PDB file of C-alpha atoms in Angstrom:
ATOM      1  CA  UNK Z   1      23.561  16.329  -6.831  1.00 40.00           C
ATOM      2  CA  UNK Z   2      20.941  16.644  -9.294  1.00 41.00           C
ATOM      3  CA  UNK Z   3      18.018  15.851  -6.968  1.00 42.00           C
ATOM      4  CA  UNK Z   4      18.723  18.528  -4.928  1.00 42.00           C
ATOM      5  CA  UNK Z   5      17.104  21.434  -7.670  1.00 39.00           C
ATOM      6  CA  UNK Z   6      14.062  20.467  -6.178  1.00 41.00           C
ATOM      7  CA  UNK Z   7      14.650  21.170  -2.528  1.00 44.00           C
ATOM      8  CA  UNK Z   8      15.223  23.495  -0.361  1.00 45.00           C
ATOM      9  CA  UNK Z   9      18.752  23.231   1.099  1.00 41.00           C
ATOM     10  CA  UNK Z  10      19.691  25.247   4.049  1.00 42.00           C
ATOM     11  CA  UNK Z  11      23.503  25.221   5.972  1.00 38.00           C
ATOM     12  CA  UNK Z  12      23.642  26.934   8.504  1.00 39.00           C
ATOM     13  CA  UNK Z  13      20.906  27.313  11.334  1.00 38.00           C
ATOM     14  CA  UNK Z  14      20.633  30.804  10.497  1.00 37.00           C
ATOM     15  CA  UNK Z  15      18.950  30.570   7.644  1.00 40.00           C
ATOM     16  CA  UNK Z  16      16.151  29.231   8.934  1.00 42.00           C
ATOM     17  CA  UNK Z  17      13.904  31.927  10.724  1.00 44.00           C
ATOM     18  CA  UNK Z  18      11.640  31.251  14.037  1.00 40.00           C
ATOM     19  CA  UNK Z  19       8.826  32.602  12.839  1.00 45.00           C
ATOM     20  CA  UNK Z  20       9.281  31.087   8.824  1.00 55.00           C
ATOM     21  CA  UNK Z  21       8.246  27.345  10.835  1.00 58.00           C
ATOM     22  CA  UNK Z  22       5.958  27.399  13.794  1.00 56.00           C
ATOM     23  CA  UNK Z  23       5.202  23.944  15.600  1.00 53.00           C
ATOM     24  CA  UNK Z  24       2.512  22.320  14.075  1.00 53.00           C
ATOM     25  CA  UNK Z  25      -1.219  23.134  15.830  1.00 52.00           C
ATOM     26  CA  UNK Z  26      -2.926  21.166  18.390  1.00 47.00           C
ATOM     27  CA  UNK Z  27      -5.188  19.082  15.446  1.00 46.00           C
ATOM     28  CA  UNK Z  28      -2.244  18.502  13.122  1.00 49.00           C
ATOM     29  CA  UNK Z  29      -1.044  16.287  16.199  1.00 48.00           C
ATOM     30  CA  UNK Z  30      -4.299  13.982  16.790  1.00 43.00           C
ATOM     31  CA  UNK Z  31      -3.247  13.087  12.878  1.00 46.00           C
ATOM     32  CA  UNK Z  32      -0.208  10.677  15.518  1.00 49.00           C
ATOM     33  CA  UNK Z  33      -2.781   8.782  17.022  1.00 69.00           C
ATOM     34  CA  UNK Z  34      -5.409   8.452  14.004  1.00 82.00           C
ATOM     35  CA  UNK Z  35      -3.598   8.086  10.677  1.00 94.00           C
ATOM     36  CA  UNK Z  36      -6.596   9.176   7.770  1.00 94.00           C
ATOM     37  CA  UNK Z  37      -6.637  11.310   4.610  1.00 94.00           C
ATOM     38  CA  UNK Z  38      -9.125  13.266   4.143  1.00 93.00           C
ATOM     39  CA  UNK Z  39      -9.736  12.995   0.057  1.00 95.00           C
ATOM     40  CA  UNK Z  40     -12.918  12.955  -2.046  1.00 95.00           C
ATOM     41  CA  UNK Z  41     -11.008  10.725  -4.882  1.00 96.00           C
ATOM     42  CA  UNK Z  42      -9.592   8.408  -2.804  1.00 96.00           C
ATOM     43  CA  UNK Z  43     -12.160   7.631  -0.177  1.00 96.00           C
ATOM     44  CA  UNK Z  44     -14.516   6.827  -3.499  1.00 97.00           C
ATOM     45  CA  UNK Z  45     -11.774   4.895  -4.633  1.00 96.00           C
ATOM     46  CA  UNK Z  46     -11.558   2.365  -1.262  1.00 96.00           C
ATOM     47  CA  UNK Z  47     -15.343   2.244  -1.257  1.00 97.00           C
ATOM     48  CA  UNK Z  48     -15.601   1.407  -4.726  1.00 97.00           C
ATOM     49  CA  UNK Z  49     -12.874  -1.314  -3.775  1.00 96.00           C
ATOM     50  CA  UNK Z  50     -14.836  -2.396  -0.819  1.00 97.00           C
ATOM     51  CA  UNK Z  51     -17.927  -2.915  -2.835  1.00 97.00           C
ATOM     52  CA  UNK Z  52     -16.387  -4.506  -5.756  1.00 97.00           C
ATOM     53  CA  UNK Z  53     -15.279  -7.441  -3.024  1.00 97.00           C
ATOM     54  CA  UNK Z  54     -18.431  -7.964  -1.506  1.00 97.00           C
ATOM     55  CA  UNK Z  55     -19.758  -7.673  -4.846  1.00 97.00           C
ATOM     56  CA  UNK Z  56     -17.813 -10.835  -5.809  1.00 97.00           C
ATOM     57  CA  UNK Z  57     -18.281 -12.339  -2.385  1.00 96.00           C
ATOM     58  CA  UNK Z  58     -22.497 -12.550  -3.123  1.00 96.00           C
ATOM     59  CA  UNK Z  59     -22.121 -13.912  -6.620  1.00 95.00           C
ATOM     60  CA  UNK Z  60     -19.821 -16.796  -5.548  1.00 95.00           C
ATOM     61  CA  UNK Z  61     -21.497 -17.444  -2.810  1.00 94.00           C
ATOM     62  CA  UNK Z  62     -25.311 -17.440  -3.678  1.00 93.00           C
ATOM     63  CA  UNK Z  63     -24.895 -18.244  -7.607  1.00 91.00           C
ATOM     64  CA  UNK Z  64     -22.432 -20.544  -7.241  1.00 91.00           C
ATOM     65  CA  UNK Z  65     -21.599 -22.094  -4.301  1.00 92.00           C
ATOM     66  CA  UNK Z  66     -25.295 -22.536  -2.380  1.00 89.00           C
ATOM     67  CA  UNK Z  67     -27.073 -23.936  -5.602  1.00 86.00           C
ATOM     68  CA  UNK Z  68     -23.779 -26.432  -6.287  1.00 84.00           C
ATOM     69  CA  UNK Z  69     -24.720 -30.013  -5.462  1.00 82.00           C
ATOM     70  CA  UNK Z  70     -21.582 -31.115  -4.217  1.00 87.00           C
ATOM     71  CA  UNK Z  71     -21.320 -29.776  -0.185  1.00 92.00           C
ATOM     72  CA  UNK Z  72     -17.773 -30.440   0.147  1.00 95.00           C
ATOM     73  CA  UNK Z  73     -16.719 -28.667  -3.228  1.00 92.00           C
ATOM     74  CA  UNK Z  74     -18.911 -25.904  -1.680  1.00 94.00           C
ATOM     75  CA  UNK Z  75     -17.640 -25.802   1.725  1.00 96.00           C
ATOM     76  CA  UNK Z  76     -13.896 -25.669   1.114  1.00 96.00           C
ATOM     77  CA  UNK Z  77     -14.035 -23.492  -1.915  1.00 96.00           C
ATOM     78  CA  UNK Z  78     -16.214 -20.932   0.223  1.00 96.00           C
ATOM     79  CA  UNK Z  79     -13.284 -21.042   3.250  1.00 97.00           C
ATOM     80  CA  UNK Z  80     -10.666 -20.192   0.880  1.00 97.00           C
ATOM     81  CA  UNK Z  81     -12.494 -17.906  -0.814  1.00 97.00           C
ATOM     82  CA  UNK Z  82     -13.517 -16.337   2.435  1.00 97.00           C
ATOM     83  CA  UNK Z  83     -10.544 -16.312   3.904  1.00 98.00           C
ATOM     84  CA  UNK Z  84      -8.512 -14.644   1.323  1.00 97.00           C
ATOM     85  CA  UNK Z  85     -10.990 -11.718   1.076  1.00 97.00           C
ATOM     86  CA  UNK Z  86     -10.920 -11.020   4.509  1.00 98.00           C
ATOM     87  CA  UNK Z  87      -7.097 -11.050   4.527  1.00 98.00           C
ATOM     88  CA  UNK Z  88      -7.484  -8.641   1.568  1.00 98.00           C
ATOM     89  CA  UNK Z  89      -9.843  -6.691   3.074  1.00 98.00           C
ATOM     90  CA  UNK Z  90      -7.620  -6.684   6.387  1.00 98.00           C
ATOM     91  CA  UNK Z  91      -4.414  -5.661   4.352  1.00 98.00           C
ATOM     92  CA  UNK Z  92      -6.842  -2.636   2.657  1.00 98.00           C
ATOM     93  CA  UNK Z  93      -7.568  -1.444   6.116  1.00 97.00           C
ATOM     94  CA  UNK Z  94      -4.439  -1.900   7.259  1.00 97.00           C
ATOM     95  CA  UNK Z  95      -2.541  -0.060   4.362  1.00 97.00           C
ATOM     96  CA  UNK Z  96      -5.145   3.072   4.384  1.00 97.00           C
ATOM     97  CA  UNK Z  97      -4.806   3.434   8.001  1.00 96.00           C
ATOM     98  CA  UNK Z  98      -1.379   3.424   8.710  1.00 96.00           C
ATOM     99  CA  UNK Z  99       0.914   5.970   9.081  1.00 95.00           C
ATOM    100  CA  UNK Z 100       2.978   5.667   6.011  1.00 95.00           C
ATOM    101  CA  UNK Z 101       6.063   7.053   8.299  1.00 92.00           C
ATOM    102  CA  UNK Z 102       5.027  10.635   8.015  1.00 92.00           C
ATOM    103  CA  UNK Z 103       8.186  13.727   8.700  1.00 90.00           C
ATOM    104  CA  UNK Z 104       7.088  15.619  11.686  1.00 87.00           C
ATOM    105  CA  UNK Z 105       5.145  18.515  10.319  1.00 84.00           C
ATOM    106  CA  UNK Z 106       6.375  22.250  11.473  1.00 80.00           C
ATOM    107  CA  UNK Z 107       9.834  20.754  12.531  1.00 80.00           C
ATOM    108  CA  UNK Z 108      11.403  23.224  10.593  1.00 77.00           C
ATOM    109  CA  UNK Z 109      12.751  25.660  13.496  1.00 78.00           C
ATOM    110  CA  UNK Z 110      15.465  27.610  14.562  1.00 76.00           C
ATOM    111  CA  UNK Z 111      15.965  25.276  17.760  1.00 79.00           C
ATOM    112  CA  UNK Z 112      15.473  21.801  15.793  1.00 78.00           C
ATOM    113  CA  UNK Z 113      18.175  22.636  13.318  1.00 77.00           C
ATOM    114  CA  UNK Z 114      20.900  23.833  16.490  1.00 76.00           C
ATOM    115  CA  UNK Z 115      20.059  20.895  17.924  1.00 78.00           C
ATOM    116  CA  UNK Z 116      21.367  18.533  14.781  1.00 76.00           C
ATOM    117  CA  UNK Z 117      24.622  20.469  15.799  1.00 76.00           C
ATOM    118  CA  UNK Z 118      25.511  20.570  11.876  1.00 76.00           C
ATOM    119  CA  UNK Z 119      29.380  20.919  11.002  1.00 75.00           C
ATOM    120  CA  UNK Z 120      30.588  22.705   8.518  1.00 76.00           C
ATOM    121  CA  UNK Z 121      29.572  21.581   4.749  1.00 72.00           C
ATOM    122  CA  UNK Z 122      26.869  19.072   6.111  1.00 71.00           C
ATOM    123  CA  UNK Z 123      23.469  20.071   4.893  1.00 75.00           C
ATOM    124  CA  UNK Z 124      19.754  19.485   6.187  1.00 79.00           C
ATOM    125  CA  UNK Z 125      16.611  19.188   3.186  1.00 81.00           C
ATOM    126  CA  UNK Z 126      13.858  21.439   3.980  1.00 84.00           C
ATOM    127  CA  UNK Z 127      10.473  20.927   2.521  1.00 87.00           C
ATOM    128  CA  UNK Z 128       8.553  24.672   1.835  1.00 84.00           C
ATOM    129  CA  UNK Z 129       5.488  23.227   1.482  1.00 86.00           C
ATOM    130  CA  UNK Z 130       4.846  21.553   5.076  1.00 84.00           C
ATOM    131  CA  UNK Z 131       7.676  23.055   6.522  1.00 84.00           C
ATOM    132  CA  UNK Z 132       9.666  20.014   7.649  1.00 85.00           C
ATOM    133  CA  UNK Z 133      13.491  19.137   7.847  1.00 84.00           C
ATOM    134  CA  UNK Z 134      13.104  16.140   6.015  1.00 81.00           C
ATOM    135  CA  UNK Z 135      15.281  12.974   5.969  1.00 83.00           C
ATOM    136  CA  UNK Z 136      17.405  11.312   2.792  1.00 84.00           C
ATOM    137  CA  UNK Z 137      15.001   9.133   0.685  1.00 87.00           C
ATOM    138  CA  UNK Z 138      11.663  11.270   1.472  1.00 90.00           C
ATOM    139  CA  UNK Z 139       8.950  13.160  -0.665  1.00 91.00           C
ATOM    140  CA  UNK Z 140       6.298  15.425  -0.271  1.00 92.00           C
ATOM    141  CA  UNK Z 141       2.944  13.861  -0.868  1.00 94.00           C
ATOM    142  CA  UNK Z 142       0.393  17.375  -2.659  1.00 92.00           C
ATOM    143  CA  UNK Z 143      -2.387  14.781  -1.335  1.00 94.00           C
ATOM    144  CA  UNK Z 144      -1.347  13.563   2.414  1.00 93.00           C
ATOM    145  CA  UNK Z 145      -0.048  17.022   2.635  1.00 91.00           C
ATOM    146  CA  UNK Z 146       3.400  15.598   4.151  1.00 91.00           C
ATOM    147  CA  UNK Z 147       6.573  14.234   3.473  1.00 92.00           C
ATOM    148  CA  UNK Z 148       6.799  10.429   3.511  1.00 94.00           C
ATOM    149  CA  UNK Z 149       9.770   8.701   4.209  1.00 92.00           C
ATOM    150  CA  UNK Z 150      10.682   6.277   1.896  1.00 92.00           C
ATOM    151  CA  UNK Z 151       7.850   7.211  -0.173  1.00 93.00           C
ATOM    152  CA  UNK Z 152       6.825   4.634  -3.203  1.00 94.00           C
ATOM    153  CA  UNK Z 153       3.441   6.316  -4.144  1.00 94.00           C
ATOM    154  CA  UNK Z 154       0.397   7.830  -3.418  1.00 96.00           C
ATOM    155  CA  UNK Z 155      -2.794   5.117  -4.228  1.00 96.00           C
ATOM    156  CA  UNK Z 156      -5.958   6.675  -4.219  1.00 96.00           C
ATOM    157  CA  UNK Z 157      -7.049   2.586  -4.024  1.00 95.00           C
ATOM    158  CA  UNK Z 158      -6.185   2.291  -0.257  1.00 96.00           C
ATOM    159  CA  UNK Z 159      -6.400   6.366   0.309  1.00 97.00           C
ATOM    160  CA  UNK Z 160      -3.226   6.657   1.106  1.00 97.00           C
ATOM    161  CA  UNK Z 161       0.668   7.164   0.518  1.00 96.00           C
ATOM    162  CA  UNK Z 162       2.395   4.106   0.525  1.00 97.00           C
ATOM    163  CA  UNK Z 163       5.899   4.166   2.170  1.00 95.00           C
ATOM    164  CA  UNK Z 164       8.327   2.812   4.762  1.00 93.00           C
ATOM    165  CA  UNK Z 165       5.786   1.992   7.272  1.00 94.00           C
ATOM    166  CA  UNK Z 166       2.726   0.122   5.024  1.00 95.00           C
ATOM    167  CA  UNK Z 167       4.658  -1.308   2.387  1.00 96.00           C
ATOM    168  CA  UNK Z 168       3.917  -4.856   3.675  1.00 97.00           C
ATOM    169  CA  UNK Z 169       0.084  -3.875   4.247  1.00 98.00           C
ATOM    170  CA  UNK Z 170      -0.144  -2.719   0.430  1.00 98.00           C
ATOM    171  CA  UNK Z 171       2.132  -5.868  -1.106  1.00 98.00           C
ATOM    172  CA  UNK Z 172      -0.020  -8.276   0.881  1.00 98.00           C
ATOM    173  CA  UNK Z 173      -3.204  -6.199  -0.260  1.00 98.00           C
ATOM    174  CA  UNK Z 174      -2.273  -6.728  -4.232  1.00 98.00           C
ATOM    175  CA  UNK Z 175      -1.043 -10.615  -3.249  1.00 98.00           C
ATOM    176  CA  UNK Z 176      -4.800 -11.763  -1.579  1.00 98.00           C
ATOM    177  CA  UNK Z 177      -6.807  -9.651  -4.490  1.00 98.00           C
ATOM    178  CA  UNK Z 178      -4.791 -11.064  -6.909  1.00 98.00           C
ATOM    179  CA  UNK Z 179      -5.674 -14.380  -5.286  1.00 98.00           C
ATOM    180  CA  UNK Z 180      -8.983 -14.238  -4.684  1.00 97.00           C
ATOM    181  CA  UNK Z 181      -9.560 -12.768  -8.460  1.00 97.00           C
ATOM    182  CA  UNK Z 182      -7.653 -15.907 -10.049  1.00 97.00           C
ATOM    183  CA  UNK Z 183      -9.668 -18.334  -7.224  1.00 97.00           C
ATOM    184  CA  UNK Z 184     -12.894 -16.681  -8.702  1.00 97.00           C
ATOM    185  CA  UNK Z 185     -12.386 -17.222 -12.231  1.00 97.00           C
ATOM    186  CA  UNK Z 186     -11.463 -20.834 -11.769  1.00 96.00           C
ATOM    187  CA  UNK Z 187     -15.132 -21.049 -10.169  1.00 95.00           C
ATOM    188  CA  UNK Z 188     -16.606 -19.498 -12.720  1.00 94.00           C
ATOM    189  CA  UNK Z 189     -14.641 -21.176 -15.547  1.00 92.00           C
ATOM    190  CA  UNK Z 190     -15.868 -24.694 -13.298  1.00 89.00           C
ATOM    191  CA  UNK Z 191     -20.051 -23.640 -12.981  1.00 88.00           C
ATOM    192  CA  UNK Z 192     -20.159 -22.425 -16.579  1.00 86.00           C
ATOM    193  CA  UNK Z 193     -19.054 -25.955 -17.617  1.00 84.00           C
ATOM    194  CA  UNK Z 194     -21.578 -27.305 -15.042  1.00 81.00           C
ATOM    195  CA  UNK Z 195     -24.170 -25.448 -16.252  1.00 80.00           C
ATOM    196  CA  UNK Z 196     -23.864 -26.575 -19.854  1.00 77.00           C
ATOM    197  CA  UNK Z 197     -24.086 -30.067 -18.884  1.00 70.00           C
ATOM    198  CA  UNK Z 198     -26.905 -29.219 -16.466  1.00 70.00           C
ATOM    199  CA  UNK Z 199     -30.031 -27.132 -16.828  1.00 71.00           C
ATOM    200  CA  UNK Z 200     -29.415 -23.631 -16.050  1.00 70.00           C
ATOM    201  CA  UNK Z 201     -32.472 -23.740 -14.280  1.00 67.00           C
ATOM    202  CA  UNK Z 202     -31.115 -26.286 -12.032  1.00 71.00           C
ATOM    203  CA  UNK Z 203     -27.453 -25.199 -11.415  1.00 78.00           C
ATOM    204  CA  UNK Z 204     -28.927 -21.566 -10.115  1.00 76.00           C
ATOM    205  CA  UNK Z 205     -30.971 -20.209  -7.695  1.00 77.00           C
ATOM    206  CA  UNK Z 206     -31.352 -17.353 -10.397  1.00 82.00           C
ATOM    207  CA  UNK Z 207     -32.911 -17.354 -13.619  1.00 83.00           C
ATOM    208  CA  UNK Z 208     -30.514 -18.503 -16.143  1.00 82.00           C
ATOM    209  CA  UNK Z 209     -30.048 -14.264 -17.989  1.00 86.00           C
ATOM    210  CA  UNK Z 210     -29.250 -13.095 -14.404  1.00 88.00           C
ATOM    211  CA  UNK Z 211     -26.767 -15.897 -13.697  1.00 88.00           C
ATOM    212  CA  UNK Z 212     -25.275 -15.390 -16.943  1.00 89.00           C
ATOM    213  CA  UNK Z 213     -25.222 -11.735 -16.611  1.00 93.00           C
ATOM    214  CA  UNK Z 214     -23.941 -11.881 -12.900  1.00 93.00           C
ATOM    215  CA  UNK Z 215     -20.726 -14.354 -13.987  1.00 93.00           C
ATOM    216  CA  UNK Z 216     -19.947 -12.251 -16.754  1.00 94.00           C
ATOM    217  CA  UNK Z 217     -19.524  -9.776 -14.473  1.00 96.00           C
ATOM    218  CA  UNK Z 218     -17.647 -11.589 -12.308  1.00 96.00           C
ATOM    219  CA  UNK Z 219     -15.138 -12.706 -14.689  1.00 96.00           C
ATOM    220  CA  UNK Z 220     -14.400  -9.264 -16.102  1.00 96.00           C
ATOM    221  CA  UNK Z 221     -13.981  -7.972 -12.711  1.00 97.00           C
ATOM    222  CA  UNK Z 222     -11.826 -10.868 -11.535  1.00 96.00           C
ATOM    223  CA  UNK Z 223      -9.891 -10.812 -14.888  1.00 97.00           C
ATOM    224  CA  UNK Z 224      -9.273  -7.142 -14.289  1.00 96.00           C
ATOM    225  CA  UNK Z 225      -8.104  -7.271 -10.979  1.00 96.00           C
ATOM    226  CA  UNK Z 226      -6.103  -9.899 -11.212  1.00 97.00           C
ATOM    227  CA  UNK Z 227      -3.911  -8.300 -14.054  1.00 97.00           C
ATOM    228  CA  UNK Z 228      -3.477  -4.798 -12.342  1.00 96.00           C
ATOM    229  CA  UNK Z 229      -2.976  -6.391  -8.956  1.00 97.00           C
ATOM    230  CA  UNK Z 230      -0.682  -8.570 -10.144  1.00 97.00           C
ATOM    231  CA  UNK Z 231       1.509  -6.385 -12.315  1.00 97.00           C
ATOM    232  CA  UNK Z 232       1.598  -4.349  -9.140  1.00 97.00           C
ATOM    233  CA  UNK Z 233       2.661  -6.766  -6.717  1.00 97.00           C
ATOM    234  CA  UNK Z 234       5.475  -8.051  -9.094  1.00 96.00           C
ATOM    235  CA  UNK Z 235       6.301  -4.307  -9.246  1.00 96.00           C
ATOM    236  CA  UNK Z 236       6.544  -3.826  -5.312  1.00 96.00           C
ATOM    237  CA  UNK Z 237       8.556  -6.824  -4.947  1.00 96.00           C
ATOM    238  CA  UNK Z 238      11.251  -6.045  -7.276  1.00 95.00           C
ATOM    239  CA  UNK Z 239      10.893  -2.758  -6.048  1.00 94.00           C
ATOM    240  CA  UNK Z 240      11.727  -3.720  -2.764  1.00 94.00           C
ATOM    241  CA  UNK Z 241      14.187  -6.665  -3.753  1.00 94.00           C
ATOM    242  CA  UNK Z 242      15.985  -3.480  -5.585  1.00 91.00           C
ATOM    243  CA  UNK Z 243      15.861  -1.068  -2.404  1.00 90.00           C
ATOM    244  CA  UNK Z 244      14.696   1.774  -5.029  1.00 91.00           C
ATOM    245  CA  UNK Z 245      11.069   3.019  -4.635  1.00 91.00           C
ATOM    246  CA  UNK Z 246       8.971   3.811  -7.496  1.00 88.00           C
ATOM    247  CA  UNK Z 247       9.701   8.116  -7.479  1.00 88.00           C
ATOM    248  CA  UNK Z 248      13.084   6.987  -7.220  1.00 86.00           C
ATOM    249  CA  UNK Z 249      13.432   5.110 -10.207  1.00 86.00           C
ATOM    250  CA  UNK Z 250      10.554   7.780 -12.191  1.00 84.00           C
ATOM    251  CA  UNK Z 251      13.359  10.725 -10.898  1.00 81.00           C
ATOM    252  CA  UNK Z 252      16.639   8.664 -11.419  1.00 78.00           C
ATOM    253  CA  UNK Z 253      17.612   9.874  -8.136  1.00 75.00           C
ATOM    254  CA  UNK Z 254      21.216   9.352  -7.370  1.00 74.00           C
ATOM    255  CA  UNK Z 255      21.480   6.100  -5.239  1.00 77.00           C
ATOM    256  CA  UNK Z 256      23.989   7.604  -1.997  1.00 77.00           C
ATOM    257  CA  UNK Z 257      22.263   4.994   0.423  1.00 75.00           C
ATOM    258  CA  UNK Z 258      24.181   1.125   1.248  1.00 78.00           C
ATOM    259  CA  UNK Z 259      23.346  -1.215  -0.881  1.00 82.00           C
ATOM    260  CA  UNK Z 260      21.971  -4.256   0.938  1.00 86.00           C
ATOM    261  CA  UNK Z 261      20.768  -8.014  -0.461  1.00 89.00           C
ATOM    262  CA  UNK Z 262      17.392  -8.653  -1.708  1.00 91.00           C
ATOM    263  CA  UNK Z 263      16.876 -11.081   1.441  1.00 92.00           C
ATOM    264  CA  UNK Z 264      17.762  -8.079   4.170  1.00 91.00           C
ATOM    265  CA  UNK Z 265      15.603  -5.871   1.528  1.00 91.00           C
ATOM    266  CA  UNK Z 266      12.677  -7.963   1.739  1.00 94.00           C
ATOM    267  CA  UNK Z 267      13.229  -8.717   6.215  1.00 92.00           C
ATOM    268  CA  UNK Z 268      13.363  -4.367   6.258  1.00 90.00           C
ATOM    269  CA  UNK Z 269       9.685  -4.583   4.949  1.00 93.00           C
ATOM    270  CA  UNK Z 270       8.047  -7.679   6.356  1.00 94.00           C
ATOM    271  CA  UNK Z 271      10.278  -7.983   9.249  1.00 90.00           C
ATOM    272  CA  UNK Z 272      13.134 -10.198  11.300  1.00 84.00           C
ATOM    273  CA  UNK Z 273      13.140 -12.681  11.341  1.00 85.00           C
ATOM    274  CA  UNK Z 274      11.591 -14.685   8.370  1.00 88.00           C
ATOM    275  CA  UNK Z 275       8.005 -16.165   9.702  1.00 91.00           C
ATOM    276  CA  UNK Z 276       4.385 -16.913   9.070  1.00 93.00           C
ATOM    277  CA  UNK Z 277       3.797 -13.711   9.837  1.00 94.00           C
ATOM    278  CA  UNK Z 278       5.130 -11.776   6.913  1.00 96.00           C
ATOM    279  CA  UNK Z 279       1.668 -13.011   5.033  1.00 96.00           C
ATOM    280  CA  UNK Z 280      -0.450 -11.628   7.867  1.00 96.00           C
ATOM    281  CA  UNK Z 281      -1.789  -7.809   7.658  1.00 97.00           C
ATOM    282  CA  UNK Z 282      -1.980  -7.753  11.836  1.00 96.00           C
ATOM    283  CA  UNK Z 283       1.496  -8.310  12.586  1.00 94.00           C
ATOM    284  CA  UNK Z 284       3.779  -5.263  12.390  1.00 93.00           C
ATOM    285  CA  UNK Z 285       7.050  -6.077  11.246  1.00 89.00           C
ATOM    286  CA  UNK Z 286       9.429  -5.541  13.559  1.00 81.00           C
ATOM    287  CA  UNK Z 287      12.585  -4.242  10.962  1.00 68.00           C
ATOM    288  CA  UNK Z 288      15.447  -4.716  13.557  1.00 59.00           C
ATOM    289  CA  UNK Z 289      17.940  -3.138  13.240  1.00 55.00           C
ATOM    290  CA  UNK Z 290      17.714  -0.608   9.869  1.00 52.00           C
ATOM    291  CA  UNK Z 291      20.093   1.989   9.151  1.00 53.00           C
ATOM    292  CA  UNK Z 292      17.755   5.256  10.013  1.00 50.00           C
ATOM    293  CA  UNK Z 293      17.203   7.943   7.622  1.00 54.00           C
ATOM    294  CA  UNK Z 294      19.082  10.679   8.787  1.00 56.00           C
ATOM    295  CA  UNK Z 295      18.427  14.425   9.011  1.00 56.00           C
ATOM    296  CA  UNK Z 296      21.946  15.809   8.238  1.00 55.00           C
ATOM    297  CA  UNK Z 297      23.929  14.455   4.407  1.00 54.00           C
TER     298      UNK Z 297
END
């Protein structure tokens, strides 16, 4: 196995001293309840994320949609436009907050390993850096300070690792920006044509070099988005579809896991069964029954 250079491999219970992996202290354990990383680069990172949205929420709103003549034009273009940035928003919160599925931290013990009851030439991973027996298909994450099951990535953008358990939070997070950046540059495409017809003065509740200045601005940061968001949702999906996550395919791990179809792929991320809820960050997808990542290969 050429993967396993870069672990620790122990096989025998022996090996493993008490006093090497101590259970984890009292404030490591809170981290259960509240999941939250603590990182300079990544909290400026989802702020700067959160800003840029309401950023583009204020100029479609009050240079485009309050100074547009038609109501109805207004009114449904500001739901949808609404809408998707809250869901986006939602999805962010979601996918920073969430334990990404986490190894139990310390679990590296004398008594944990006799109780996996190993026989001989089975073999346990343990990670020296957080001290955990870790499970098939998991990484340690130098920022989260833990070893993430199923790990994909660590994205300072939503401040956080993203693996087995916000997968669906993060995919759904690239799908509404990606949306809401392509609904925005229609707009914009839409009032600049208005405004040539018009007077600027008239089709702005801004002077005509601010309104130019603030769409501009808009359309770079919409055309931005959109490209990086989308490229990365594409890449999560076929990601997923491919049941290989992205340090998988970087490493060219060995694949020792069942192969499964893209549909039961995609239902082990959103959740069984198939339902409206898949596109909504406040349902937790219920995976049914998964094969578990075990302890002992």
């Amino acid at each position: 196995m050429s993967s396993s250079r870069n672990r620790d491999i122990e096989r025998r219970a022996q090996y493993l001293q008490a006093d090497q992996c101590m259970p984890p202290p009292s404030s490591d354990r809170s981290m259960d309840k509240i999941w939250f990383i603590k990182d300079g680069c990544g909290l400026a990172c989802a702020i700067v994320t959160w800003m840029l949205i309401f950023y583009a929420e204020f100029v479609v709103i009050f240079v485009m949609l309050v100074p547009a003549k038609d109501l109805v034009y207004s009114i449904i273009n500001g739901i949808i436009f609404n809408a998707l940035a809250f869901l986006a928003l939602a999805s962010h919160s979601r996918a920073m907050l969430t334990d990404p599925g986490a190894v139990p931290k310390g679990n590296a013990t004398k008594e944990f390993i006799e109780s996996l009851q190993l026989k001989p030439g089975q073999v346990v991973y343990k990670c020296p850096k957080c001290c955990s027996i870790k499970p098939e298909r998991a990484h340690h994450c130098s920022v989260c300070k833990r070893c993430i099951r199923k790990m994909d990535h660590h994205c300072p953008w939503v401040n956080n690792c993203v693996g087995e358990n916000n997968q669906k939070y993060f995919v759904l997070f690239t799908m509404y920006i990606s949306l809401i950046s392509l609904h925005a540059l229609v707009m914009v495409t839409f009032h600049f044509l208005y405004c040539f017809e018009e007077e600027w003065a008239k089709c702005s509740s801004f002077s005509p070099p601010s309104t130019v200045i603030l769409l501009i601005l808009l359309c770079f940061e919409g055309l931005l988005f959109l490209i990086f968001t989308a490229v990365m949702f594409g890449t999560q999906v076929h990601s997923i579809c491919s049941d290989e996550t992205g340090i998988e395919q970087l490493k060219k791990e060995e694949r020792r896991w069942a192969k499964k179809t893209k549909w039961m792929n995609m239902k082990a991320v959103f959740g069984h069964p198939f339902s409206v809820e898949w596109l909504s960050p406040f349902a937790t997808p219920d995976q049914g029954k998964i094969d578990p990542y075990q302890y002992v290969v």
